CSV table of C-alpha atoms and ligand atoms in Angstrom, one decimal:
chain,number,residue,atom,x,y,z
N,26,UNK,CA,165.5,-56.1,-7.6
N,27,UNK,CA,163.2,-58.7,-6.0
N,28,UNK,CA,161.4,-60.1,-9.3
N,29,UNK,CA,158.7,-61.2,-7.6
N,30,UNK,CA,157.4,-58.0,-6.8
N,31,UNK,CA,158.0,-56.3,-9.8
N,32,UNK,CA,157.3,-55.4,-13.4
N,33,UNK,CA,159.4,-56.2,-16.2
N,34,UNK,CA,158.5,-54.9,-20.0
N,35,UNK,CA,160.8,-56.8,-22.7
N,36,UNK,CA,161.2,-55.3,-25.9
N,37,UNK,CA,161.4,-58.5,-28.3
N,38,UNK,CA,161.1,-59.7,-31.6
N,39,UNK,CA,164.3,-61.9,-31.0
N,40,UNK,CA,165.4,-65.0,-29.8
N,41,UNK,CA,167.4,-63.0,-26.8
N,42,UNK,CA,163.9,-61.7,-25.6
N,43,UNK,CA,162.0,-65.0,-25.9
N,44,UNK,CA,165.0,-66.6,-23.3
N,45,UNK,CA,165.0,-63.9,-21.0
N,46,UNK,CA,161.1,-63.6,-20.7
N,47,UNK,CA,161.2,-67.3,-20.5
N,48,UNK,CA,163.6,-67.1,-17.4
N,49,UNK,CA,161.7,-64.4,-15.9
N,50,UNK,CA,158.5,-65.5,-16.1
N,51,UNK,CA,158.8,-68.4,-13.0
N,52,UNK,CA,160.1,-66.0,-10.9
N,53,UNK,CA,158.6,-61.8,-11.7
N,54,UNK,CA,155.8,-61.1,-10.5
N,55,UNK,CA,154.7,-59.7,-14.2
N,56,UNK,CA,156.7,-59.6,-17.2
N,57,UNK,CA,155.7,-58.3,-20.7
N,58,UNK,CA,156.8,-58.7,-24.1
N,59,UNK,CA,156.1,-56.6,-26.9
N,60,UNK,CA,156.3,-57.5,-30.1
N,61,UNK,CA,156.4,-55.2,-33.1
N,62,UNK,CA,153.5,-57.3,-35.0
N,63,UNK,CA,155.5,-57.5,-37.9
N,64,UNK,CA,155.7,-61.8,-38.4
N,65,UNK,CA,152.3,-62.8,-39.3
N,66,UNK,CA,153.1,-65.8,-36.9
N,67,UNK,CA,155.2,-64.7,-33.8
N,68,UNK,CA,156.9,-67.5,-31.4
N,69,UNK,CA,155.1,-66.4,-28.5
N,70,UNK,CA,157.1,-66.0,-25.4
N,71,UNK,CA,156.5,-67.1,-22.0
N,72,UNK,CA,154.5,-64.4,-19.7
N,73,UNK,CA,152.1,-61.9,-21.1
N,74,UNK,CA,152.6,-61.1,-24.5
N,75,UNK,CA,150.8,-57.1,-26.0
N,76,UNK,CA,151.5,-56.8,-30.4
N,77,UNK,CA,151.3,-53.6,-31.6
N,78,UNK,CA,153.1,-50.7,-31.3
N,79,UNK,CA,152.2,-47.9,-28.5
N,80,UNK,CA,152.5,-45.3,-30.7
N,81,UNK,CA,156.1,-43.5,-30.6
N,82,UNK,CA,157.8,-42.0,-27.4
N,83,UNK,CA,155.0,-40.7,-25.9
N,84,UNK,CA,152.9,-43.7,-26.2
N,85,UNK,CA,155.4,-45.8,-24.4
N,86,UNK,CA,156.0,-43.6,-21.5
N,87,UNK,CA,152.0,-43.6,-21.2
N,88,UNK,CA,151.8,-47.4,-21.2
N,89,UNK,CA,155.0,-47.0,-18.7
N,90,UNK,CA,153.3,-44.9,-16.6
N,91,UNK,CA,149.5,-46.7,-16.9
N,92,UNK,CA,151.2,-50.6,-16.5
N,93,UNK,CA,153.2,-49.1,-13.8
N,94,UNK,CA,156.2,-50.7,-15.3
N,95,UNK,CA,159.9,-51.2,-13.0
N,96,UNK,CA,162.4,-52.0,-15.7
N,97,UNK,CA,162.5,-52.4,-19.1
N,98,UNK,CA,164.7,-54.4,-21.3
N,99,UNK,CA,165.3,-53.5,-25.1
N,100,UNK,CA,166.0,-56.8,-26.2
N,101,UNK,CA,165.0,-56.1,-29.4
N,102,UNK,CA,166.8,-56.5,-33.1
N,103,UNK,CA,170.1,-54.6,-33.6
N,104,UNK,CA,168.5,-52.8,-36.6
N,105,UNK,CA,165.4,-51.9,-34.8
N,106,UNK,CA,166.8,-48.9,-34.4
N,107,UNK,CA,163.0,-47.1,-34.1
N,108,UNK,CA,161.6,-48.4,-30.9
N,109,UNK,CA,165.6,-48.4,-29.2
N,110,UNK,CA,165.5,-45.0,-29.7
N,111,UNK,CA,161.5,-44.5,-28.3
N,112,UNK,CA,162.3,-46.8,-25.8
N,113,UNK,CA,165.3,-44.5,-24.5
N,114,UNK,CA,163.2,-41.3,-24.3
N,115,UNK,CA,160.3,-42.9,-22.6
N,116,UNK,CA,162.7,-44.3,-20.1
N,117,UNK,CA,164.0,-40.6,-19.9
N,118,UNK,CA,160.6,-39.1,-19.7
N,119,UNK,CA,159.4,-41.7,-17.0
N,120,UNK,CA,162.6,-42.3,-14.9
N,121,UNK,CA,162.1,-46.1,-15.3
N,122,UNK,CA,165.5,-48.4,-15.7
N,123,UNK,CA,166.2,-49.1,-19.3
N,124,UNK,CA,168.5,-51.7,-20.2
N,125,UNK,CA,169.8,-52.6,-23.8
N,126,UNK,CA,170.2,-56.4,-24.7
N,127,UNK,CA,172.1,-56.5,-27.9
N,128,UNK,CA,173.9,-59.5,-28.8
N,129,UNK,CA,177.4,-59.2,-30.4
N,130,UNK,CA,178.2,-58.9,-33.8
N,131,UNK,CA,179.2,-61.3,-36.1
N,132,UNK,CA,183.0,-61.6,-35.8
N,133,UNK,CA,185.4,-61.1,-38.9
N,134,UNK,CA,188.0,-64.2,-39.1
N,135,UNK,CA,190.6,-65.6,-41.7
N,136,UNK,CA,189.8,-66.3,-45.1
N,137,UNK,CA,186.5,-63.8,-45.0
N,138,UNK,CA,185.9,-61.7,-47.7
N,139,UNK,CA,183.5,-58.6,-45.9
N,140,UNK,CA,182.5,-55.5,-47.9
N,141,UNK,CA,181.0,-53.5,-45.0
N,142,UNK,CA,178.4,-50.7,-45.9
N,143,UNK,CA,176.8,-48.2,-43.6
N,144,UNK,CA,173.2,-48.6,-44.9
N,145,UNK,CA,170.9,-50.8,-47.4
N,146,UNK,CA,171.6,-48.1,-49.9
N,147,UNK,CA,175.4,-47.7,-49.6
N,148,UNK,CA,174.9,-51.9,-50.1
N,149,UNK,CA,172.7,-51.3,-53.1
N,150,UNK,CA,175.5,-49.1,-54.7
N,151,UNK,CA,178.1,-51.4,-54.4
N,152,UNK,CA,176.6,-54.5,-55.7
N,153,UNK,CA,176.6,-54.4,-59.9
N,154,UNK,CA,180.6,-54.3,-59.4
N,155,UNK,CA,180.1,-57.1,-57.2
N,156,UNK,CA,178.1,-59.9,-58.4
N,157,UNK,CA,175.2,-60.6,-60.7
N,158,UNK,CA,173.2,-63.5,-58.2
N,159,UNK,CA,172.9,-61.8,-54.8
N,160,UNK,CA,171.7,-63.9,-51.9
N,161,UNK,CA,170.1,-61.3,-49.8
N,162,UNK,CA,169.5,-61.9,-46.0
N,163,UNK,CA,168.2,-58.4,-44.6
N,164,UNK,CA,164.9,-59.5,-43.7
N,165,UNK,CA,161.2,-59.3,-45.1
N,166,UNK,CA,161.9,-54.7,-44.4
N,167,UNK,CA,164.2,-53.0,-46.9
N,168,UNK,CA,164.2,-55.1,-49.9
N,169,UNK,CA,163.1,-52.0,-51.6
N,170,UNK,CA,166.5,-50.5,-51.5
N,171,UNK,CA,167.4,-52.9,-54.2
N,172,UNK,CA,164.5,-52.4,-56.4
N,173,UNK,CA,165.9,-50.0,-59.2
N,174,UNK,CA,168.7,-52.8,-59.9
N,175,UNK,CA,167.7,-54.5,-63.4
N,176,UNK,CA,170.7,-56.9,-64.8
N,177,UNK,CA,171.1,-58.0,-60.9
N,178,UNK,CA,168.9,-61.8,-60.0
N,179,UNK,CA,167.9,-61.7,-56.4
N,180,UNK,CA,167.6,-64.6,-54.5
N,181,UNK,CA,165.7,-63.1,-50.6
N,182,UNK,CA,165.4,-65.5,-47.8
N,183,UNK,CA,162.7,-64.2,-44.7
N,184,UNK,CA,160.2,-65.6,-42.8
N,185,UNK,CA,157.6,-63.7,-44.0
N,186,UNK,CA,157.5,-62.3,-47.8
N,187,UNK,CA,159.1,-59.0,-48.9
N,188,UNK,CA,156.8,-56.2,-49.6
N,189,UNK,CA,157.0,-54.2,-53.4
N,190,UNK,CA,158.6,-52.9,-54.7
N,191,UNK,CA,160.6,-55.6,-55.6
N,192,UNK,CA,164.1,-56.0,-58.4
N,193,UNK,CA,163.0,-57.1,-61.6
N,194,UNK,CA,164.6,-60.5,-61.4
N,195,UNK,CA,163.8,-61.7,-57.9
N,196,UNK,CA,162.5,-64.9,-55.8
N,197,UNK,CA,161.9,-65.2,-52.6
N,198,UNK,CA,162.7,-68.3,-50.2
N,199,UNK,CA,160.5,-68.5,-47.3
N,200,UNK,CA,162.4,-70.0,-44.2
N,201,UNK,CA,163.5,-68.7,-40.9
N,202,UNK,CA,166.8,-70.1,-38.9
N,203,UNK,CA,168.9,-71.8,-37.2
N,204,UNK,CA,170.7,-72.8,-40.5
N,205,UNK,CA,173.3,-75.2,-41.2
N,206,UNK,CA,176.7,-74.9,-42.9
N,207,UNK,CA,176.0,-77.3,-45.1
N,208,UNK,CA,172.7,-76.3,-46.0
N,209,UNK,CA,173.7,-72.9,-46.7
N,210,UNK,CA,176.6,-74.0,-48.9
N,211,UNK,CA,174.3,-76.1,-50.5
N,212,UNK,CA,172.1,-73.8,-51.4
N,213,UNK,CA,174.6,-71.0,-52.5
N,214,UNK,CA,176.0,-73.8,-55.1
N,215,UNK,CA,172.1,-74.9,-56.3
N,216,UNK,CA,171.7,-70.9,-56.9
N,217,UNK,CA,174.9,-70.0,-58.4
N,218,UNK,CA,175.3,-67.0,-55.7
N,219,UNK,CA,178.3,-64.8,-56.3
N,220,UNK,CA,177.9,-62.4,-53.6
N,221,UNK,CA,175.7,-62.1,-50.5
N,222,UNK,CA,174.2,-58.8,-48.9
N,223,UNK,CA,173.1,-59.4,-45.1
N,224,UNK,CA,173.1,-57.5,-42.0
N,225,UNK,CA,175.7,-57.3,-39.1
N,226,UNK,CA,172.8,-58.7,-37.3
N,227,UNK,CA,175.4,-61.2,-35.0
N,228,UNK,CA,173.9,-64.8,-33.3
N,229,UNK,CA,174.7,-68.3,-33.8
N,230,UNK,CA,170.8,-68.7,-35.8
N,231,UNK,CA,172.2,-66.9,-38.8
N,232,UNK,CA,176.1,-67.1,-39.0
N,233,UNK,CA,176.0,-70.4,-41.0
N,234,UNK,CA,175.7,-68.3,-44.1
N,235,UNK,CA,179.2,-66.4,-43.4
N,236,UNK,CA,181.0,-69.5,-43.2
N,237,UNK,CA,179.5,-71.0,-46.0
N,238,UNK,CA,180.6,-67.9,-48.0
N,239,UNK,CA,183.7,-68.2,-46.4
N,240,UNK,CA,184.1,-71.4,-47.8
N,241,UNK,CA,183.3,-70.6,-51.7
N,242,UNK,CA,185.1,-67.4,-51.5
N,243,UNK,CA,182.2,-65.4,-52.1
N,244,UNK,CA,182.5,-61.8,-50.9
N,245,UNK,CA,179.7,-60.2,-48.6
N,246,UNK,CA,178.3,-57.2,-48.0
N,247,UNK,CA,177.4,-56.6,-44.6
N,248,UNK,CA,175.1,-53.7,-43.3
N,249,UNK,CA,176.7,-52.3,-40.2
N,250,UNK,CA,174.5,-51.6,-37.0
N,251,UNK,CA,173.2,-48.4,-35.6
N,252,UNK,CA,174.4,-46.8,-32.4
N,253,UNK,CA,172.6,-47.8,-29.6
N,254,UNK,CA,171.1,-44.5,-27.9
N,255,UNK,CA,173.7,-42.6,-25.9
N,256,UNK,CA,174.1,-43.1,-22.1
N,257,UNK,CA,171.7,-46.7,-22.3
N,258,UNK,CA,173.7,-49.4,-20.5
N,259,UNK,CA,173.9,-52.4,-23.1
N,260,UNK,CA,174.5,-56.1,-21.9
N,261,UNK,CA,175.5,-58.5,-24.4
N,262,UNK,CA,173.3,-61.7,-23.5
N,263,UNK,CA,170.5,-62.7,-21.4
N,264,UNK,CA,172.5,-63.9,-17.9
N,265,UNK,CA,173.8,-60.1,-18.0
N,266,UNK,CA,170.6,-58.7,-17.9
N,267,UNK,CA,169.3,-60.7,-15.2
N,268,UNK,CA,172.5,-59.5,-13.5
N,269,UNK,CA,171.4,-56.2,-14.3
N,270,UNK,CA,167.7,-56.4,-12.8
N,271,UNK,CA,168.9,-57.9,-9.6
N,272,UNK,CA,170.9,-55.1,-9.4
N,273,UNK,CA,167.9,-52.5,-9.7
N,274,UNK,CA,166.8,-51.6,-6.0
E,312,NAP,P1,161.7,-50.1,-35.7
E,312,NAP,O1,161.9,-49.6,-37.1
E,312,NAP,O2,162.8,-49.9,-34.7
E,312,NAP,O3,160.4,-49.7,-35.1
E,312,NAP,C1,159.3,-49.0,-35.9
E,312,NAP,C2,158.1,-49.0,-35.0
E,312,NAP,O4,157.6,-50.3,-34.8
E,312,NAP,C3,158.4,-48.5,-33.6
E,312,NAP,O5,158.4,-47.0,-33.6
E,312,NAP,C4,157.2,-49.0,-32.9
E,312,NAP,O6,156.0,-48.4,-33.2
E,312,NAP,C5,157.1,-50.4,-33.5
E,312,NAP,N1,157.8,-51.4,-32.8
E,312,NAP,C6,159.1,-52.0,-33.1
E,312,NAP,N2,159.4,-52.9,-32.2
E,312,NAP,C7,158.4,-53.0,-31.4
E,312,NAP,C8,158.2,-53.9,-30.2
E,312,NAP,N3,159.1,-54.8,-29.9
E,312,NAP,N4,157.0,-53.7,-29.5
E,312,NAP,C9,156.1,-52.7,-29.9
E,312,NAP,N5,156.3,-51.9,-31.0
E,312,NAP,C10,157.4,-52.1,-31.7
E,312,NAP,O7,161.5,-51.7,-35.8
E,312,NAP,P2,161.7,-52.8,-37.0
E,312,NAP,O8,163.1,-52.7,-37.5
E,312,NAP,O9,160.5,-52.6,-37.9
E,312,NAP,O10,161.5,-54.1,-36.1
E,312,NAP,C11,160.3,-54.5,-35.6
E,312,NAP,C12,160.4,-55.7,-34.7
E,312,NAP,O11,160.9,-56.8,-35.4
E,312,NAP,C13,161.3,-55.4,-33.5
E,312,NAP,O12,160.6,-55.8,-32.3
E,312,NAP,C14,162.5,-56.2,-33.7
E,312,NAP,O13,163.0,-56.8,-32.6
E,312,NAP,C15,162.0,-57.3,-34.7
E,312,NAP,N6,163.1,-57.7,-35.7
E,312,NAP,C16,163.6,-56.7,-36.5
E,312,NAP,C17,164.6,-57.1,-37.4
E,312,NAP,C18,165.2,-56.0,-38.3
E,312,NAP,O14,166.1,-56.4,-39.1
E,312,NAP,N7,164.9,-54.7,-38.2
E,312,NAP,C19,165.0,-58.4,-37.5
E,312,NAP,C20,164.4,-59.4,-36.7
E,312,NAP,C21,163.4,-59.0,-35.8
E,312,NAP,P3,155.4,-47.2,-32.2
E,312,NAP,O15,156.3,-46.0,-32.5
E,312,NAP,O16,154.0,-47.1,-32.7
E,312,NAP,O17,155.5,-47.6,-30.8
């Protein structure tokens, strides 16, 4: 595809998104992020930038149709499994090129002590056998699945703050990445952590807190991803999806 004549939508949210529109934007001819709205103060990316959602499916093959939109890349979070999934029927309904940009994992190595769990709730169930001082890294969404948990203390680190309900015995630390190791160890010690609950959310920005663990022997419980939507080709990083739209004819 000749950027310069085209018109590329990025699903964002993430740091994958912000480098991709930031490489596209010299070159395409229009390229569009969309973010969720959800961080009361987004880093903006390069290009044009719409907030909000467009209303499920339906409204995204509309703003498809009406922006008259090429390609679109769902380079948004691993567990924003919502819009992935509009995303993949408006590209269905529409005909327009949808490409998934989902970074890998976090990888499992020596010495880690993982307690994987398919959902928040499964993670909830697990943890009074696990540990009475939870670090919990799942984001500002979801805390609720922890609320009934009384004799558990909560210690929840997002960028924005969590929304009730809430455990009874929780605080919130308001900070967004890239961590260090030694911060993060630091900070497990100062809290008296025993076990952590995170996401298999995967990038460099967050993995500090998995060797720290590592490191103190602390187990973790780690939400695993959702499928991506069946028959969506999926790139794991941003030179593979500027392969992918120079592909496109
Ligand atoms: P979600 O559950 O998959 O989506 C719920 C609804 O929010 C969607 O149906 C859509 O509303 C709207 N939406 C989501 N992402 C959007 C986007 N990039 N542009 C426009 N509308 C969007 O999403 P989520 O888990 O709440 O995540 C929201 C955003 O935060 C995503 O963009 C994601 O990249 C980012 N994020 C999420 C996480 C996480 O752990 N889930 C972590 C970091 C960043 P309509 O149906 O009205 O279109």
């Amino acid at each position: 595809m000749r950027h310069a004549s085209r018109h590329v939508l990025i699903l964002g949210g993430t740091t994958e998104g912000r480098t991709l529109a930031a490489e596209l934007a010299p070159t395409a001819h229009r390229v569009t992020s969309s973010l969720a709205g959800r961080v009361a103060r987004p880093r903006l990316p390069a290009g044009e930038v719409r907030i909000g959602g467009f209303g499920g499916a339906e409204g995204l093959a509309d703003w498809l149709r009406a922006e008259r939109v090429d390609a679109v890349v769902d380079a948004t979070h691993p567990f924003a499994a919502g819009i992935s999934r509009n995303a993949a029927l408006a590209a269905a309904a529409t005909g327009v090129p949808l490409l998934v940009l989902r970074r890998p994992g976090f990888t499992r190595v020596d010495g880690d002590h993982w307690l994987p769990v398919p959902s928040l709730a499964a993670a909830a169930e697990l943890l009074p056998r696990r540990g009475e001082r939870v670090f919990l890294t799942i984001g500002r969404q979801g805390v609720a699945a922890f609320a009934h948990l009384d004799g558990v203390h909560f210690l929840a680190r997002s960028v924005d703050p969590p929304e009730p309900p809430l455990p009874p015995s929780f605080e919130v630390l308001l900070d967004r990445g890239p961590f260090t190791i030694e911060g993060e160890e630091a900070l497990l010690r100062r809290h008296d952590i025993d076990v952590l609950v995170t996401k298999d959310s995967g990038g460099a920005a967050t993995s500090a807190k998995l060797t720290a663990a590592r490191g103190l022997r602390l187990p973790v419980v780690i939400v695993e991803r959702p499928p991506v939507p069946d028959g969506v080709p999926v790139v794991p990083d941003v030179p593979g999806a500027l392969h992918w739209l120079e592909q496109l004819r």
